[in-house]
Coordinates of C-alpha atoms in Angstrom, one line a residue:
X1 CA 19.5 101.2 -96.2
X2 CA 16.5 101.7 -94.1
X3 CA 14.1 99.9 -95.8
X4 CA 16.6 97.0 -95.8
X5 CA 16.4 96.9 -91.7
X6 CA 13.0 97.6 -92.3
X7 CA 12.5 94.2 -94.6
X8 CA 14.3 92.3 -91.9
X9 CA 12.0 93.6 -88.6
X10 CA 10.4 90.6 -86.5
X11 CA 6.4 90.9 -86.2
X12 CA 7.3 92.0 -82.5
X13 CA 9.2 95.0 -83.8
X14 CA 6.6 96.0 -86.1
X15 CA 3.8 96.1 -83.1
X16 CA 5.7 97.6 -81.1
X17 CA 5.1 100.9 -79.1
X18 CA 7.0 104.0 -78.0
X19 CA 6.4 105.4 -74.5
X20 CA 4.7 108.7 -75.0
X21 CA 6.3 110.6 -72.5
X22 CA 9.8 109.4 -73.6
X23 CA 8.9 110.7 -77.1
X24 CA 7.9 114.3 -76.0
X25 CA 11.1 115.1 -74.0
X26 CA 12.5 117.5 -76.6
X27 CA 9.3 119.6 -75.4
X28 CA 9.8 119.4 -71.7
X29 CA 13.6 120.5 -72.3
X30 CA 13.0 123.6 -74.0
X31 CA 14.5 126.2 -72.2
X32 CA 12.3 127.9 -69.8
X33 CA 9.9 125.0 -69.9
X34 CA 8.2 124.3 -66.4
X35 CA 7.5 120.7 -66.6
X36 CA 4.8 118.8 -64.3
X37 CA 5.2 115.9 -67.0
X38 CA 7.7 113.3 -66.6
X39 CA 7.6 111.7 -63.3
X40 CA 11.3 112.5 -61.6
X41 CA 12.0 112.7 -58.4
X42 CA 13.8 115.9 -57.1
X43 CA 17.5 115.7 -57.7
X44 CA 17.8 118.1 -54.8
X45 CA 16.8 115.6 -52.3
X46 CA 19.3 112.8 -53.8
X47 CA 21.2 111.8 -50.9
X48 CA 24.4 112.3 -52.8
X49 CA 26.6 112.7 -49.6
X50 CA 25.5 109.4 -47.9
X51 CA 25.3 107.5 -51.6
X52 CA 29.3 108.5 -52.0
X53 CA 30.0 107.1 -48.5
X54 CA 28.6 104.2 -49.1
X55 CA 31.1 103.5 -52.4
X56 CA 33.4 102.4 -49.9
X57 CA 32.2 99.0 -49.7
X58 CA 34.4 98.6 -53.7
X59 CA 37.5 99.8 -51.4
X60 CA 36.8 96.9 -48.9
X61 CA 35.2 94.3 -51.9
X62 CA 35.9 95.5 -55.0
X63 CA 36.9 92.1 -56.0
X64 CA 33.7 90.5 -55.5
X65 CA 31.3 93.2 -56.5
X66 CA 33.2 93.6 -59.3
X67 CA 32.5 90.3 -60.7
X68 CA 30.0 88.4 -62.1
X69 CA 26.5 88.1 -59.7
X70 CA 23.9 85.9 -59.4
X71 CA 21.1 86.4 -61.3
X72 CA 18.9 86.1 -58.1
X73 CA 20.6 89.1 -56.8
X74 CA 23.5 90.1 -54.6
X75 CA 23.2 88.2 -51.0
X76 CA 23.4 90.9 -48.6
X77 CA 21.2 92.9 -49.8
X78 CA 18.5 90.6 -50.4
X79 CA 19.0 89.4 -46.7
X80 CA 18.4 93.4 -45.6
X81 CA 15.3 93.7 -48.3
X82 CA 14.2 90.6 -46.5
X83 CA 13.9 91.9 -42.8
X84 CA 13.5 95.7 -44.0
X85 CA 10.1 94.7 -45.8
X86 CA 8.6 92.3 -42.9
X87 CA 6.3 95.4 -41.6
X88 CA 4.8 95.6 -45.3
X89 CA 5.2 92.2 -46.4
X90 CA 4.0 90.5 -43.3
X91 CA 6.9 89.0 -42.2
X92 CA 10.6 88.1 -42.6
X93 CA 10.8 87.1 -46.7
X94 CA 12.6 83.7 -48.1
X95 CA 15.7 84.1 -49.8
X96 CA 13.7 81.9 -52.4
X97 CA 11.1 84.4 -52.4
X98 CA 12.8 87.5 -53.5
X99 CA 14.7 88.4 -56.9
X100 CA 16.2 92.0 -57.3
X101 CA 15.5 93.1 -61.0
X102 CA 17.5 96.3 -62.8
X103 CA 14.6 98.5 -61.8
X104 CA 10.6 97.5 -61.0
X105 CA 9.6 97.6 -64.6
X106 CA 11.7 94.6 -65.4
X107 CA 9.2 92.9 -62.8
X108 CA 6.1 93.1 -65.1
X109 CA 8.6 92.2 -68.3
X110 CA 10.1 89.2 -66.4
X111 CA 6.3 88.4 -65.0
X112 CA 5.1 88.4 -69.0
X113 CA 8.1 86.2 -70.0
X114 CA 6.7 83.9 -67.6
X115 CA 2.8 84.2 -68.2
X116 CA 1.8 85.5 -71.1
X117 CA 1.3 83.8 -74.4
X118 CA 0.5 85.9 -77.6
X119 CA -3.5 86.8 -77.4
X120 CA -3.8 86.2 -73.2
X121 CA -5.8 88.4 -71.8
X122 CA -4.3 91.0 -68.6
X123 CA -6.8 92.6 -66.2
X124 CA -5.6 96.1 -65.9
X125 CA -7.1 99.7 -64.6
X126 CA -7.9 102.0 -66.8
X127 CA -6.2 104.8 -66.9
X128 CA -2.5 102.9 -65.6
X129 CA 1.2 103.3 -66.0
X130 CA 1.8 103.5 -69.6
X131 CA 5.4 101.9 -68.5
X132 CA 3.7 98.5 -67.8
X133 CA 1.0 98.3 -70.2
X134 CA 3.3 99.2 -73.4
X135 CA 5.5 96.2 -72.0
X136 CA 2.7 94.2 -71.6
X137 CA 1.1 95.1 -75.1
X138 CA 4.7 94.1 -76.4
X139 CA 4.5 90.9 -75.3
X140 CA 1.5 90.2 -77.4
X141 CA -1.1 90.9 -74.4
X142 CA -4.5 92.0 -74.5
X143 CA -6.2 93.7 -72.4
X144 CA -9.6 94.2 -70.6
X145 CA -10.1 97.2 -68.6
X146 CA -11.7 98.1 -65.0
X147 CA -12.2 101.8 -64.0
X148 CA -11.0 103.5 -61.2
X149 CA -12.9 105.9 -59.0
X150 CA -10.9 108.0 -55.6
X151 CA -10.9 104.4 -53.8
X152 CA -8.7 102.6 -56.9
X153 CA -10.0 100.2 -58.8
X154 CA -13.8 99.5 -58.5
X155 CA -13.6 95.7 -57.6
X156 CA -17.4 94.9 -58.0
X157 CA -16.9 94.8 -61.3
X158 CA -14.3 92.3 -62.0
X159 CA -16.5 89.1 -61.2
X160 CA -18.7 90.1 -64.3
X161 CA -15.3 91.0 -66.4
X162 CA -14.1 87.4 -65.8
X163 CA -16.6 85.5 -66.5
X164 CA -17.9 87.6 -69.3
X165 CA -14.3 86.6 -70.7
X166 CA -14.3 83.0 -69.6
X167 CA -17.2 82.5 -71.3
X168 CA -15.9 83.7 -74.5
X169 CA -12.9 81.0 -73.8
X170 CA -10.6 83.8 -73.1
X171 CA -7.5 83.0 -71.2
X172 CA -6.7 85.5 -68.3
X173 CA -3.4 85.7 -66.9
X174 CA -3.3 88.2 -64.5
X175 CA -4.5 91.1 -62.8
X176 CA -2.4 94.5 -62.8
X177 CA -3.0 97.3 -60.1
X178 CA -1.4 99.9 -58.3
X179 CA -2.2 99.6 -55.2
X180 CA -1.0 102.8 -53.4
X181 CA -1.1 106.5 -55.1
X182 CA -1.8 105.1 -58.4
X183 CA 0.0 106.3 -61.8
X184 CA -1.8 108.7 -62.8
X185 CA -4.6 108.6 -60.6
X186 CA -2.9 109.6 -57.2
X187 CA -5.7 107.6 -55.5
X188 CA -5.0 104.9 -53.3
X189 CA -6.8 101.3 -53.1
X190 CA -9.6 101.2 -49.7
X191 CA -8.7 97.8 -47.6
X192 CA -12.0 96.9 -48.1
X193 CA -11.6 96.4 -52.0
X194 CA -7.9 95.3 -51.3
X195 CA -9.9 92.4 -49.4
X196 CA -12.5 92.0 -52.1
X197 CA -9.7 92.0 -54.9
X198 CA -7.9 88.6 -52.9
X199 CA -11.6 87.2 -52.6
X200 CA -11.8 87.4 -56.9
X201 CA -8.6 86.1 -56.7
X202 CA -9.0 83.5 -55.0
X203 CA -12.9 82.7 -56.1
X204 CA -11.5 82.4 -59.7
X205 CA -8.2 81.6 -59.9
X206 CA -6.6 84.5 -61.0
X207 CA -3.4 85.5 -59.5
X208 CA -2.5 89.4 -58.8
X209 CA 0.8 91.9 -59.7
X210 CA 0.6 94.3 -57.1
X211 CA 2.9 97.0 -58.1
X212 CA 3.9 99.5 -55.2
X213 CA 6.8 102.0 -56.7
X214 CA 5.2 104.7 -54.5
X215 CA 3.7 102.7 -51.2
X216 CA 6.8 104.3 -48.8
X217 CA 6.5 107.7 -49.8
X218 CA 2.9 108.1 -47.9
X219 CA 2.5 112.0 -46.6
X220 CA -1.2 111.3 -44.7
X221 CA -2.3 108.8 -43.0
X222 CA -1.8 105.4 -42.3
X223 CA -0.1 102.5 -44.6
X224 CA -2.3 99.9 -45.6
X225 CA -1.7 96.6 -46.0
X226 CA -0.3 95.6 -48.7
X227 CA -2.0 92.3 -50.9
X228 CA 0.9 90.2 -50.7
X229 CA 0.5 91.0 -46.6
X230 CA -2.9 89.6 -47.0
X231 CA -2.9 87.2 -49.0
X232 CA -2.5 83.6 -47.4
X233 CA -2.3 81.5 -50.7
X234 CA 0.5 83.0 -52.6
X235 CA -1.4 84.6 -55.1
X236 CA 0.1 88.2 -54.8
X237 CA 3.3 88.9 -56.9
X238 CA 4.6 92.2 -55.3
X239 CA 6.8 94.6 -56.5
X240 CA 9.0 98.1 -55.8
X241 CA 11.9 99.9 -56.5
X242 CA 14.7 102.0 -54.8
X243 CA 13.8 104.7 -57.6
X244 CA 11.2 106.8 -55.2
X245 CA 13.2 106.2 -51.8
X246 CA 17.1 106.7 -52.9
X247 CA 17.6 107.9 -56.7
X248 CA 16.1 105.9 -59.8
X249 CA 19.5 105.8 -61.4
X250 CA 20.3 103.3 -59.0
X251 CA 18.1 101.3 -61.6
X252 CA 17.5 98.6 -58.3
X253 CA 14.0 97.0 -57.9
X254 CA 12.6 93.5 -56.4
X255 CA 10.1 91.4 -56.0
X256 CA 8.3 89.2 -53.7
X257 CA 6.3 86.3 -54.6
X258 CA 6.1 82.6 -54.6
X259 CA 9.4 80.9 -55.1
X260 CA 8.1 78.7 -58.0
X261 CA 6.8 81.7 -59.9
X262 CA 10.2 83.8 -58.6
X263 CA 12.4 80.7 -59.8
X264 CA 10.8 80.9 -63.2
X265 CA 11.6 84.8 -63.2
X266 CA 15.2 84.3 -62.4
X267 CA 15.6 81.6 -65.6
X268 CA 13.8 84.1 -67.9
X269 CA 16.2 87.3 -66.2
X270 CA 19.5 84.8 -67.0
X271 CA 18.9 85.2 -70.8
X272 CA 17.4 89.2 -70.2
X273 CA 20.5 90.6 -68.7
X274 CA 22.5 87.5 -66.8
X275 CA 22.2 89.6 -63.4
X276 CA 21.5 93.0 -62.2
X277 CA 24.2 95.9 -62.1
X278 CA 26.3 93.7 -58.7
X279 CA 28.2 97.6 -58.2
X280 CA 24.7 99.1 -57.9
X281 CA 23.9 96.5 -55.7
X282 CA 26.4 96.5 -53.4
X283 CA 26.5 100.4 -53.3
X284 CA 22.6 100.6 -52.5
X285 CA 23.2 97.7 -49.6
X286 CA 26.1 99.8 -48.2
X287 CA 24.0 103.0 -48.3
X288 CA 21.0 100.8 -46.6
X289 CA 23.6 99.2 -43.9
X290 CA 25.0 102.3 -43.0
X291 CA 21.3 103.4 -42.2
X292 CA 20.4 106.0 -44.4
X293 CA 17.8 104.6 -45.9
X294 CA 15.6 104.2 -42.2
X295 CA 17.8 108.2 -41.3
X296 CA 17.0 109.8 -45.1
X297 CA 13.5 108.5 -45.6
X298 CA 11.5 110.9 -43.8
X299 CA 13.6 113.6 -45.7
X300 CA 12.1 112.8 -48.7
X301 CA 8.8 112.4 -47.6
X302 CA 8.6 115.7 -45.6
X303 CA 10.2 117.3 -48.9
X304 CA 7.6 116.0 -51.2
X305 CA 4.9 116.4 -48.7
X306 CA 5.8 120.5 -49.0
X307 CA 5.9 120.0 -53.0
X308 CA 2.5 118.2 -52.9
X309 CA 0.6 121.0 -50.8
X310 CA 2.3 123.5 -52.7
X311 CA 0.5 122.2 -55.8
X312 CA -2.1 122.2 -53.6
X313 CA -2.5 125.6 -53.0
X314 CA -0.9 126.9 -56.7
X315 CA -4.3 124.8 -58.1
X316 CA -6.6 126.4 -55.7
X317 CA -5.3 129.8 -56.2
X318 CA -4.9 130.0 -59.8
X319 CA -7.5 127.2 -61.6
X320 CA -10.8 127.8 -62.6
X321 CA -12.7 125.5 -60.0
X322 CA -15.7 125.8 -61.6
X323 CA -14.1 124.0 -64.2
X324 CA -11.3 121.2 -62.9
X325 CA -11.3 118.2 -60.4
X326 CA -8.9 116.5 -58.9
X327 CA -8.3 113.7 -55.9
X328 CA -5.4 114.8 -53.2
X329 CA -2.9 112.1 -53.2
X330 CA -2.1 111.4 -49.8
X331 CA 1.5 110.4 -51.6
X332 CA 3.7 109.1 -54.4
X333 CA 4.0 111.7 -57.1
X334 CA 1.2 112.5 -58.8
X335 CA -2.6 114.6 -59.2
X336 CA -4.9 113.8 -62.1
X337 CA -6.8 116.5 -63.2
X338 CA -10.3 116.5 -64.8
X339 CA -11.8 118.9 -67.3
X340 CA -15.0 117.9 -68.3
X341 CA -15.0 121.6 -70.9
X342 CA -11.5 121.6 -72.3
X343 CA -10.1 118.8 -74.4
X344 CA -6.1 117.9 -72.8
X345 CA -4.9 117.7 -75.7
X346 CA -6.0 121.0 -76.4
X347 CA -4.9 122.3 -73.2
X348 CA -1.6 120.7 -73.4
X349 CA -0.7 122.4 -77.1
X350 CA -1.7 125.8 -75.2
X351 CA 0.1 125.3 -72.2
X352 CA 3.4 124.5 -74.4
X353 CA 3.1 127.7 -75.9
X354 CA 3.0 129.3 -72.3
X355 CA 6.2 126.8 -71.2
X356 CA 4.4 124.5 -69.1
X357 CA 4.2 120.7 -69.7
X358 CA 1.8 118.3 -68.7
X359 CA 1.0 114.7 -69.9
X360 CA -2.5 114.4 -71.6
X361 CA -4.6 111.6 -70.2
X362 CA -5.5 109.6 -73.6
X363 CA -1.8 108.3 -73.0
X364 CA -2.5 106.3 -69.7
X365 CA -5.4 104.4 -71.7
X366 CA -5.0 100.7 -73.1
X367 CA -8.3 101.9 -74.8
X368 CA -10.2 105.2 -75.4
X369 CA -10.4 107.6 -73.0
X370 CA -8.9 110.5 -71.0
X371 CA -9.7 113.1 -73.4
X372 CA -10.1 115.7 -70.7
X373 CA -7.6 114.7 -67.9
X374 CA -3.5 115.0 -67.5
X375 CA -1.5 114.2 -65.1
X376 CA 0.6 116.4 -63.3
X377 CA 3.7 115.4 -61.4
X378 CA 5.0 118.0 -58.4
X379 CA 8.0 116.2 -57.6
X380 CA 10.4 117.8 -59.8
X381 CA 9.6 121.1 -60.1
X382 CA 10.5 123.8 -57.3
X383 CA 8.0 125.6 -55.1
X384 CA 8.3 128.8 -57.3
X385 CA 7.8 126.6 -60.4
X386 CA 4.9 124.9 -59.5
X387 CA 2.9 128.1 -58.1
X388 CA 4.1 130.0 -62.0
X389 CA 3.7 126.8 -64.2
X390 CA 0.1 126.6 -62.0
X391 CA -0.6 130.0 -63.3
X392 CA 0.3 129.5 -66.5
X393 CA -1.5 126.6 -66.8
X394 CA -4.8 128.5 -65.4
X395 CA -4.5 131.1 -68.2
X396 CA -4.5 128.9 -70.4
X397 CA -7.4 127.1 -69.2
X398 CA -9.6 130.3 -69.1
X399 CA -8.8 131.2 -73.1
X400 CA -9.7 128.0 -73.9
X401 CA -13.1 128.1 -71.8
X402 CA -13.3 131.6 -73.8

């Protein structure tokens, strides 16, 4: 029987990739694991109180939300995204300009639906969020890499990339980067390169994705502008997700862009899944109108600013320094750690046998590379956890140094 489904798979489905970290989960759930790898937020911090009240709103219009949508997304809460956003966006957004999307990875599949021919070429940094570049390698994209350094992506070198690739009659479609506390890096992009980025842009036609799952959940610091703030010639796609700031089962994201390229979106998102969940919808602009969103916020940044320094400290105190580097993210979810004498996966197999999980760093690469780094999510675990799995991890550091 399985060779006759086999016989019957489209080319797509035979290119096709897994997500890494969704294939290793029967690790991370072994009892007594400690698990830095998959990227959750805290459960403890859901706001389950102020989520239930707002499930009032099907008492007083269950018959609507319990319909049908449109695919453009439910009204209300598109006109609250629209004035919520105006400090990060710029201004008040167009109706025309936003489309809510069942979570902000549909944004880079409905994007590639939209862009991307079989054999077009995506700029992406290298390492990046396996999430997006498995959709985008599904869609038949190929890639061409710029590296990242504690400022984001190094920006002087994309002039060279694209005309390098121009000249070989390669068709670029667009550029991917996270903008603020990168997957996996942690870093964040300087202004000056977020300036120099809309300059390449601009000076060569290439419009950007500017994905910001993390950008409200800052600990130090100031917020940056975003690139769709600066960008006066609606180059900059943006996009974000309720998943960091209330609960990712909400499964609510949106984007902001131009309304041609949004319009086109919307068609492709008609045939993808006719409309996002209207009862999640209508549950998140309750839980947003009642103000918990502006009331809870700072909750969950103060919470994950405690989990952040506690990784902090549980590295410091239990790592071989000599050995590891790492960038503080000044917020999202994530560190990246270097070692230049240990191989990850190496270190990962070890650390599984001591019940600690990370993900190895050749995972996050389109390409070769991140043989000694892993990311390692604080968000999930507790305090206690983090300072053990911490130790755990250092032991098994130093026996593989010895």
């Amino acid at each position: 029987m399985s060779q006759f489904w086999e016989a019957l798979f489209s080319q797509t489905a035979g290119a096709i990739k897994p997500s890494p970290i969704r294939e290793m989960l029967h690790l991370i759930r072994q009892p007594g694991m400690i698990s830095f790898a998959g990227g959750m937020p805290d459960p403890a911090i859901f706001p389950v109180e102020q989520f239930n009240e707002a499930s009032s709103i099907l008492r007083s219009s269950g018959r609507d939300v319990l319909q049908y949508g449109t695919t453009e997304g439910y009204g209300p809460l598109k006109e609250f995204l629209a004035t919520w956003t105006a400090p990060r966006m710029g201004r008040v957004l167009k109706a025309e300009e936003l489309l809510i999307t069942s979570g902000s990875t549909q944004v880079v599949d409905l994007l590639n639906w939209a862009l991307v021919d079989r054999g077009d070429v995506i700029l992406v940094e290298e390492p990046s969020f396996m999430g997006s570049t498995l959709n985008m390698h599904n869609h038949g994209a190929r890639f061409e890499t710029l590296d990242c350094d504690g400022e984001g992506m190094i920006v002087e070198a994309l002039p060279a990339k694209i005309e390098a690739l121009r000249a070989r009659g390669e068709t670029i479609k667009y550029i991917y980067t996270i903008t603020n506390f990168h997957n996996p890096l942690g870093c964040t992009l300087s202004l000056q390169r977020r300036r120099a980025l809309l300059d390449v842009a601009y000076r060569y036609g290439v419009p950007i994705l500017e994905d910001d799952p993390y950008g409200y959940v800052r600990f130090d610091g100031d917020h940056l502008p975003t690139l769709f703030s600066l960008d006066d010639r609606g180059m900059v796609l943006y996009a974000a997700s309720f998943s960091k700031i209330l609960a990712p089962g909400t499964r609510i994201g949106w984007c902001a862009g131009p309304a041609e390229l949004i319009r086109k979106m919307t068609v492709f998102k008609q045939g993808v899944d006719v409309c996002t969940s209207v009862v999640a919808q209508a549950l998140v602009y309750e839980y947003c109108r009642l103000g918990h969103l502006d009331a809870f916020l700072p909750k969950i940044i103060a919470h994950y600013t405690k989990k952040r320094n506690a990784m902090e400290e549980a590295f410091r105190r239990h790592l071989p320094l000599d050995e590891v580097r790492w960038v503080t993210p000044q917020g999202g979810f994530f560190y990246w750690l270097e070692t230049p004498n240990i191989a990850a996966t190496d270190l990962f197999d070890a650390s599984i046998e001591k019940k600690v999980a990370f993900v190895p760093g050749h995972t996050f690469y389109v390409g070769q590379g991140g043989i000694h780094n892993g990311r390692f999510c604080f968000t999930f675990a507790s305090s206690e956890e983090i300072d053990e799995g911490a130790s755990r991890l250092g032991q098994a550091m130093r026996e593989r140094l010895s």
